[in-house]
Coordinates of C-alpha atoms in Angstrom, one line a residue:
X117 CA 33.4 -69.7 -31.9
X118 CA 33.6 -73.4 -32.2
X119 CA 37.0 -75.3 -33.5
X120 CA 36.3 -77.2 -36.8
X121 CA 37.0 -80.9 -36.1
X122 CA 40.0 -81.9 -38.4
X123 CA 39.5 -85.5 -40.2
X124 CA 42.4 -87.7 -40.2
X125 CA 44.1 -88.4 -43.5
X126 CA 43.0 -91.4 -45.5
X127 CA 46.8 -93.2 -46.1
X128 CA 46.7 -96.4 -49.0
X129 CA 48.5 -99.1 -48.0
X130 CA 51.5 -100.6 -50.2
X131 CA 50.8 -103.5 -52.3
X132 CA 52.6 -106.7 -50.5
X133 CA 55.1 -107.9 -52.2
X134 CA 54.6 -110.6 -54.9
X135 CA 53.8 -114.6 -53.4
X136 CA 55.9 -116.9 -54.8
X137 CA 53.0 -118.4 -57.1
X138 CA 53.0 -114.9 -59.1
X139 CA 57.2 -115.7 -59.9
X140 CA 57.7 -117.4 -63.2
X141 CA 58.3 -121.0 -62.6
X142 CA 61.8 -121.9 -64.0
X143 CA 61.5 -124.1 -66.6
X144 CA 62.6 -128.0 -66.5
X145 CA 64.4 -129.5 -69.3
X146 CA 63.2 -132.5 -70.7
X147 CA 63.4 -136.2 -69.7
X148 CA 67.1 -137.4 -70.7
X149 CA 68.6 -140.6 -70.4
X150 CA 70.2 -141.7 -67.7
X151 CA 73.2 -142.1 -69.5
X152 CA 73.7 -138.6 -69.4
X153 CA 74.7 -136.9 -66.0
X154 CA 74.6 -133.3 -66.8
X155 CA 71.0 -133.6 -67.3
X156 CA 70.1 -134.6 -64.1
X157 CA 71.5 -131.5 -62.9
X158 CA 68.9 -129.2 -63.9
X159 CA 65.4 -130.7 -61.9
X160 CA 67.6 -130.1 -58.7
X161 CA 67.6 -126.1 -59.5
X162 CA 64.4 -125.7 -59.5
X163 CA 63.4 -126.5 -55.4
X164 CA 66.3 -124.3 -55.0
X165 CA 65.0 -121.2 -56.2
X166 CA 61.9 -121.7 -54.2
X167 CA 63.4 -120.9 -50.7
X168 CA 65.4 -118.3 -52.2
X169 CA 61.7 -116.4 -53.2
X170 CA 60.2 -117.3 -49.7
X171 CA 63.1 -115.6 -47.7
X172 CA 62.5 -112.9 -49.9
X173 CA 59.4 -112.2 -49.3
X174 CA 59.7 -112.8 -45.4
X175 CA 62.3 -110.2 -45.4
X176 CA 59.9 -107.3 -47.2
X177 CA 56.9 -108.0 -43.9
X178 CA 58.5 -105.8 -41.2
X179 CA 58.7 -103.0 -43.9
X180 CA 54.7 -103.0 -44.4
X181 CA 53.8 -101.5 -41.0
X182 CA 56.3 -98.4 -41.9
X183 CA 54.8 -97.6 -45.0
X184 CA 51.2 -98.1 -43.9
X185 CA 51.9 -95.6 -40.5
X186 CA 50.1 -92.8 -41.3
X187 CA 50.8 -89.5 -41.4
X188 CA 51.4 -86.8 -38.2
X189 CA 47.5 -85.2 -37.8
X190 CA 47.5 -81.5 -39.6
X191 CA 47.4 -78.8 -37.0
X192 CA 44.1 -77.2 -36.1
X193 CA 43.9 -73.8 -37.5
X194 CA 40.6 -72.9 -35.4
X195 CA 41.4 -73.6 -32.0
X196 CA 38.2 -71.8 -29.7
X197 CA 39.7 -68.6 -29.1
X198 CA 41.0 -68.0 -25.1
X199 CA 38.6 -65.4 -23.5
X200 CA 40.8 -63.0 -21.5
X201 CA 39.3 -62.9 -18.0
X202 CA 39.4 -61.0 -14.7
X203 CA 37.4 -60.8 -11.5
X204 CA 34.2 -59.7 -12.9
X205 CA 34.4 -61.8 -16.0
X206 CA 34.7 -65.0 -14.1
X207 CA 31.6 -64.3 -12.8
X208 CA 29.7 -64.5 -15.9
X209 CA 27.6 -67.2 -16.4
X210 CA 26.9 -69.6 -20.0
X211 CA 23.9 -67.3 -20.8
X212 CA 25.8 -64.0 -20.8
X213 CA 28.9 -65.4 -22.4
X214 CA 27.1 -66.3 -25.3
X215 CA 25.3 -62.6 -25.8
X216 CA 29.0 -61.1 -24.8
X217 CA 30.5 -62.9 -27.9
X218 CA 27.6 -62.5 -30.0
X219 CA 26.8 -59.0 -29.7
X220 CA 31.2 -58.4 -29.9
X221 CA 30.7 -60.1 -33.1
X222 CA 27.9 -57.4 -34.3
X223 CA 30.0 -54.1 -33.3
X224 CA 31.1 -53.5 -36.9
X225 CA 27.3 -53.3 -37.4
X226 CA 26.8 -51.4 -34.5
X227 CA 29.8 -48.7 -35.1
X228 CA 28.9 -48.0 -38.8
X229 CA 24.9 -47.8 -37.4
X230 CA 26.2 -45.5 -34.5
X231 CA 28.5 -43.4 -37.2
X232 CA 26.6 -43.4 -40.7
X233 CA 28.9 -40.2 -41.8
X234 CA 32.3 -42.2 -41.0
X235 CA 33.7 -43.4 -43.9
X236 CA 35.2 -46.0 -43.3
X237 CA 33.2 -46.6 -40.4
X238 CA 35.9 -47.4 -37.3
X239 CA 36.5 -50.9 -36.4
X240 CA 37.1 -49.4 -32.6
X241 CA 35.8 -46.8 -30.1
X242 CA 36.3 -45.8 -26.8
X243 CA 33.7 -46.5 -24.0
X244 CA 34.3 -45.1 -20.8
X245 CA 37.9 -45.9 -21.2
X246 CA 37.8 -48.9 -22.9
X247 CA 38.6 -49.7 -26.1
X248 CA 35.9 -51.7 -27.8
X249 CA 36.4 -53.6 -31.0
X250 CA 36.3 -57.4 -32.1
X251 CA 39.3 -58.3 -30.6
X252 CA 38.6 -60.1 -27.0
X253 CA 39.1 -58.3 -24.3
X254 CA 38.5 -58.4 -20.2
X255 CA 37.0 -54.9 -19.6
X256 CA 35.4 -54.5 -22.7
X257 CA 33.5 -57.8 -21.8
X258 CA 32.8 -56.2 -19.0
X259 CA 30.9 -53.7 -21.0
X260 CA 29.3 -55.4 -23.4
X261 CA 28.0 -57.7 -20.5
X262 CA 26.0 -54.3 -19.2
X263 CA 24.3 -53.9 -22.1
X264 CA 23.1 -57.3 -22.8
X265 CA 22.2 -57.7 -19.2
X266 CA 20.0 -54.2 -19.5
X267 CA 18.4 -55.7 -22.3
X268 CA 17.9 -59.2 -20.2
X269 CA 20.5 -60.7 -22.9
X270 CA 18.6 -60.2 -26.2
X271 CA 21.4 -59.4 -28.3
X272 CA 19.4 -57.6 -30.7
X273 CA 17.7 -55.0 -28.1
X274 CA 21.3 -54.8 -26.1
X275 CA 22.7 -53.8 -30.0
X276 CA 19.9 -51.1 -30.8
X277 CA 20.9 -49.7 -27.1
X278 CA 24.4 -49.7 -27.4
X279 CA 24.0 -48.3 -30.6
X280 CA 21.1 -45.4 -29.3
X281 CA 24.0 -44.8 -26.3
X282 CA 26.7 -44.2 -29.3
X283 CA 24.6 -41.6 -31.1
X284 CA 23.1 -39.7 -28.0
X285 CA 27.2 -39.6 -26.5
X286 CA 28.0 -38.0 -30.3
X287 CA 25.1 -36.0 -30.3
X288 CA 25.9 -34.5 -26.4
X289 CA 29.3 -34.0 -27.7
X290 CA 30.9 -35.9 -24.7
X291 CA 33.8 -34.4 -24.5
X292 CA 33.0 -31.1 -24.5
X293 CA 30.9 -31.6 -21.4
X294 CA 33.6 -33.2 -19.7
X295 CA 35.9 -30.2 -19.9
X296 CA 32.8 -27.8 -19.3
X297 CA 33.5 -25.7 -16.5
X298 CA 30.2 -25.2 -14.2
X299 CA 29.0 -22.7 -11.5
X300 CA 30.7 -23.9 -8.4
X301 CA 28.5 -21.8 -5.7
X302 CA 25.6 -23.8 -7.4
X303 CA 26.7 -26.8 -8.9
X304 CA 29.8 -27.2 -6.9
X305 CA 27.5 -28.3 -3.7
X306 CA 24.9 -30.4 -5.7
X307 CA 27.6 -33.8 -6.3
X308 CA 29.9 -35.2 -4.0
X309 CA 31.7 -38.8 -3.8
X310 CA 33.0 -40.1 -0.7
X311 CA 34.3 -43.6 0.9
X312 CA 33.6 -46.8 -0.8
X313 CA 31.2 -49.3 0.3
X314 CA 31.8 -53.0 1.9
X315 CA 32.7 -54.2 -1.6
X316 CA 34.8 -51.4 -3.0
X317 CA 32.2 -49.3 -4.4
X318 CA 32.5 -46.0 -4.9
X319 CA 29.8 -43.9 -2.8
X320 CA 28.7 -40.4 -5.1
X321 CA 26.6 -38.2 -3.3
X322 CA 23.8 -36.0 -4.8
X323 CA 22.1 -32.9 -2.4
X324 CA 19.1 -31.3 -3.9
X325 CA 18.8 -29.3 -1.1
X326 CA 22.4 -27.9 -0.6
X327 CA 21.6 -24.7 -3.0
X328 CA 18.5 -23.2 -2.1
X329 CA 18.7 -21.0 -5.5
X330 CA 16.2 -24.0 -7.3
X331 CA 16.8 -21.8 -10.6
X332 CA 20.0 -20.9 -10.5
X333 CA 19.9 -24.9 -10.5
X334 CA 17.2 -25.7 -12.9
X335 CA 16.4 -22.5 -14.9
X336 CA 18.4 -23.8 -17.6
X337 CA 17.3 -27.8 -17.6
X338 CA 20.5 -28.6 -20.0
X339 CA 22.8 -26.7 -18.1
X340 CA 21.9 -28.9 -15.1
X341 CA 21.4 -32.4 -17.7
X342 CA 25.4 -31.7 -19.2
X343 CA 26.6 -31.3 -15.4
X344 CA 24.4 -33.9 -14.2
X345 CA 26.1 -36.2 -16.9
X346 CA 29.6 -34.7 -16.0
X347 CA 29.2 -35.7 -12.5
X348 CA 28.4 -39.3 -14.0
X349 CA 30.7 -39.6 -15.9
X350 CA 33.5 -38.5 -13.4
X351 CA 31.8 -40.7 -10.7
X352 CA 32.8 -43.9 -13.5
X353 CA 36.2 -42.9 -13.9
X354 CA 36.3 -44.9 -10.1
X355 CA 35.2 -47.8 -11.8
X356 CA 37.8 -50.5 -13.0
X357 CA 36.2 -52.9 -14.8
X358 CA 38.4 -55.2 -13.4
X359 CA 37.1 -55.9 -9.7
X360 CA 34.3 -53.0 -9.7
X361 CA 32.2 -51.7 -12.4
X362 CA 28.9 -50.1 -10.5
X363 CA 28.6 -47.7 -7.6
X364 CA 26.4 -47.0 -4.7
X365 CA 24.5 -43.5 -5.2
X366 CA 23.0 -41.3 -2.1
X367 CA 19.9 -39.0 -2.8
X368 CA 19.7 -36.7 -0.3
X369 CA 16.5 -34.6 0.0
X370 CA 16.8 -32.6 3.0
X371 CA 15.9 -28.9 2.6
X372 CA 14.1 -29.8 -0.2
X373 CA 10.0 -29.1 0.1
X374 CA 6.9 -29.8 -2.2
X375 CA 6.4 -26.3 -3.5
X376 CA 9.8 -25.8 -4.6
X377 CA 9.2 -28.3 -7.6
X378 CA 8.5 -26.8 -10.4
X379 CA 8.0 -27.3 -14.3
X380 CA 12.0 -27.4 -14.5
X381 CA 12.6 -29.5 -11.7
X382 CA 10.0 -32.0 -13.1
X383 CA 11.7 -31.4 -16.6
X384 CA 15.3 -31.7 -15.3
X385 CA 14.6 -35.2 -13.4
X386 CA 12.5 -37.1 -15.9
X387 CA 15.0 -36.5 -18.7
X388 CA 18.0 -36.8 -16.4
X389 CA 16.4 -40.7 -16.0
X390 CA 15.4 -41.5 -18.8
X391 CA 19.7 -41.0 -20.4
X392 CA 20.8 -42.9 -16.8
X393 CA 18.1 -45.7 -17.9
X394 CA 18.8 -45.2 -21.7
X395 CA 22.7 -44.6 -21.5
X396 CA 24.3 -45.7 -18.7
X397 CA 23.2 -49.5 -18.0
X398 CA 23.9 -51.4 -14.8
X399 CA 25.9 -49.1 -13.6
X400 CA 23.7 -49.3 -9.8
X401 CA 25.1 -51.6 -7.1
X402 CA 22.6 -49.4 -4.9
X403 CA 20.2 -45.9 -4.6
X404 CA 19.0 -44.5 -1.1
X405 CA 16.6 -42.0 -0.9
X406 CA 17.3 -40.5 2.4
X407 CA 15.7 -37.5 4.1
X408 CA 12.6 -37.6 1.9
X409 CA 9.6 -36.1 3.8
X410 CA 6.7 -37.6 4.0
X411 CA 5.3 -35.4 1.2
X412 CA 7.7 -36.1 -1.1
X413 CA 8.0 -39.4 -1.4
X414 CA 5.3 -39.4 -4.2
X415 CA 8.7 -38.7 -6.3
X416 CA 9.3 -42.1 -6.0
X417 CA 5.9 -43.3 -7.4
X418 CA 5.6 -41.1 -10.0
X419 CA 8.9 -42.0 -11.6
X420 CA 8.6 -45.9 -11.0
X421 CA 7.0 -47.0 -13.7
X422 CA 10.2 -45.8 -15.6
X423 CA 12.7 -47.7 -14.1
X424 CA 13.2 -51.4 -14.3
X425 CA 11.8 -53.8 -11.9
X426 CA 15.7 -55.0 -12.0
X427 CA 16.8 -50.9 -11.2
X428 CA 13.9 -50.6 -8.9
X429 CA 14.9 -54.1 -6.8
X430 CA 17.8 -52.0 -5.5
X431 CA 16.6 -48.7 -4.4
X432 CA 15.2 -47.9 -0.8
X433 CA 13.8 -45.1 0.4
X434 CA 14.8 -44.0 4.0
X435 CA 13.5 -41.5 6.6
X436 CA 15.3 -38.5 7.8
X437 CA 17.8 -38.1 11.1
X438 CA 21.4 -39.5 11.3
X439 CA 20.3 -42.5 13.3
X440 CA 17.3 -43.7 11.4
X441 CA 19.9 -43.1 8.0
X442 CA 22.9 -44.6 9.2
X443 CA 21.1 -47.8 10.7
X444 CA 20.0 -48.6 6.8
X445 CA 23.7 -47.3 5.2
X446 CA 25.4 -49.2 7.7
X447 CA 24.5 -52.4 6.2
X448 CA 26.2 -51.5 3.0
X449 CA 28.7 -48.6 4.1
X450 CA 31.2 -49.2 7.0
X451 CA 30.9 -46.3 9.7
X452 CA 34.2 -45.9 8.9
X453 CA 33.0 -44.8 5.3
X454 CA 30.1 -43.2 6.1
X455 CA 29.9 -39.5 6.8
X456 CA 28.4 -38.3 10.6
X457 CA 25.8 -36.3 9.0
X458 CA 24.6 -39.9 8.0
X459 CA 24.9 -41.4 11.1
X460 CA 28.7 -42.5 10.5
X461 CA 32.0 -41.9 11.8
X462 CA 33.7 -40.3 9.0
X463 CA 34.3 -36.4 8.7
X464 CA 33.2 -36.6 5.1
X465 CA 31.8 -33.0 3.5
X466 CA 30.0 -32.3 7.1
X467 CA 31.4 -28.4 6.8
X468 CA 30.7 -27.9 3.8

């Protein structure tokens, strides 16, 4: 928002007071003779009233400059408003700035898009914990900086996402698949989050190969897409939006082999990444692959052409054994972080 420059107002100046030329002269008497003294009283009056004029006059000047001061400057009724900022704010540059406020600006459009059958549309909703409306605010910058940095700050492709992300959260009914209650024999072993990284991000687990039941996993593919987004969702909760906002994730492949990928499987993942892509923008500080055998890591391939060259930039595929892991985690992880099944120092889930 820019401030509207306020003009200074235009002040007329007083009309001087009259020069003695404008006075009326006084007027002389005619000749009389000498004889008569009285007369030449009269001639002597008139110098007399000429100094009286002058001083006059000389006594108005120091008034003029008071009259002509002009008046105090209004004050400015669209001072730039002050963007609230915190740690992750301040690191924004001009470029997102600009599609932050802009695309703030547009979330009236983008809630009554997101909610045609609200009437009145709302003027705020709830992201992740954050309230998102008009009115500035840190974390919700935060937010809105995600999408328009998915969308490599086009405002209008960051909108249509963050509007998409709106519907499919409504359509999902959210908040019935955060108080879902899943398997825990099955599903219970599949997610885990442990230590924090070197810059305070949270560290989530995911073990393909800790339930060798693969259909108990993915016979039902939405069963395992609404726990999948749980365990997302959960995993975000560790998220601030103050000093942290993404989180490092750990794929962990062992047990898992060639021929246990089936239709499902295949199913389960390529939907599964195309709502993280979709839904759930820059939320990646980092993605290992670890244990992926040789065979496998075709997976990789297969899916890159859907991920971002931005998403792909920070993903790394690593071998199997504890040493060959934990010399490429320990560059992000501290030992101290890092479990022992990974080549770290920390008891972790190694008994589970």
């Amino acid at each position: 928002m820019s401030a509207e420059n306020t003009e200074p107002v235009a002040v007329s100046q007083p009309a001087p007071d009259a020069a003695p030329a404008a006075v009326a002269p006084t007027p002389q008497p005619e000749a009389q003779p000498a004889t008569e003294p009285a007369a030449s009283s009269a001639p002597e009056a008139a110098p007399a009233a000429a100094p009286a004029v002058t001083e006059e006059k000389e006594e108005a000047k120091p008034e003029e400059p008071v009259a002509a001061e002009p008046e105090a400057p209004t004050e400015k009724k669209d001072e730039p408003v002050e963007e609230p900022q915190n740690a992750l704010t301040k690191k924004f540059t001009d470029a997102e700035w600009k599609a932050v406020k802009e695309l703030r600006a547009k979330l009236p459009e983008v809630f009554a898009k997101a909610y045609p059958d609200a009437s009145p549309a709302p003027t705020s909703i709830t992201l992740w914990g954050v309230p998102l409306s008009t009115e500035p605010h840190a974390k919700a910058s935060v937010i809105l900086a995600k999408f328009a940095r998915a969308r490599n700050l086009d405002v209008a492709q960051a909108e249509e996402m963050l509007v998409a992300t709106l519907r499919w959260r409504d359509e999902i009914k959210i908040d019935e698949v955060l108080k879902e209650e899943f398997d825990a024999d099955v599903f219970g072993k599949l997610g885990k989050v442990f230590g924090k990284d070197k810059e305070g991000h949270p560290v989530t687990y995911n073990l393909y190969g800790a339930v060798k039941d693969m259909k108990a996993v993915f016979g039902d593919v939405q069963q395992f897409i609404r726990w999948r987004v749980q365990f997302m969702e959960q995993s975000i909760e560790l998220l601030d939006f103050e000093t942290v906002d993404q989180m490092v994730q750990i794929h962990d492949y062992e047990g898992v082999s060639i021929t246990q990928r089936d239709a499902s499987q295949k199913a389960a993942a390529k939907e599964a990444t195309s709502i993280f892509q979709n839904h759930y923008p820059e939320f990646l500080s980092r993605k290992f692959f670890i244990n992926v055998p040789t065979l496998l890591t075709w997976i990789f391939w297969l899916f890159k052409p859907l991920i971002s060259a931005a998403t792909l930039a920070k993903m790394s595929v690593v071998g199997s054994g504890a040493k060959t892991i934990g010399a490429e985690l320990s560059q992000v992880i501290d030992v101290k972080e890092l479990p022992k099944r990974y080549g770290g120092e920390a008891e972790g889930f190694a008994s589970d």
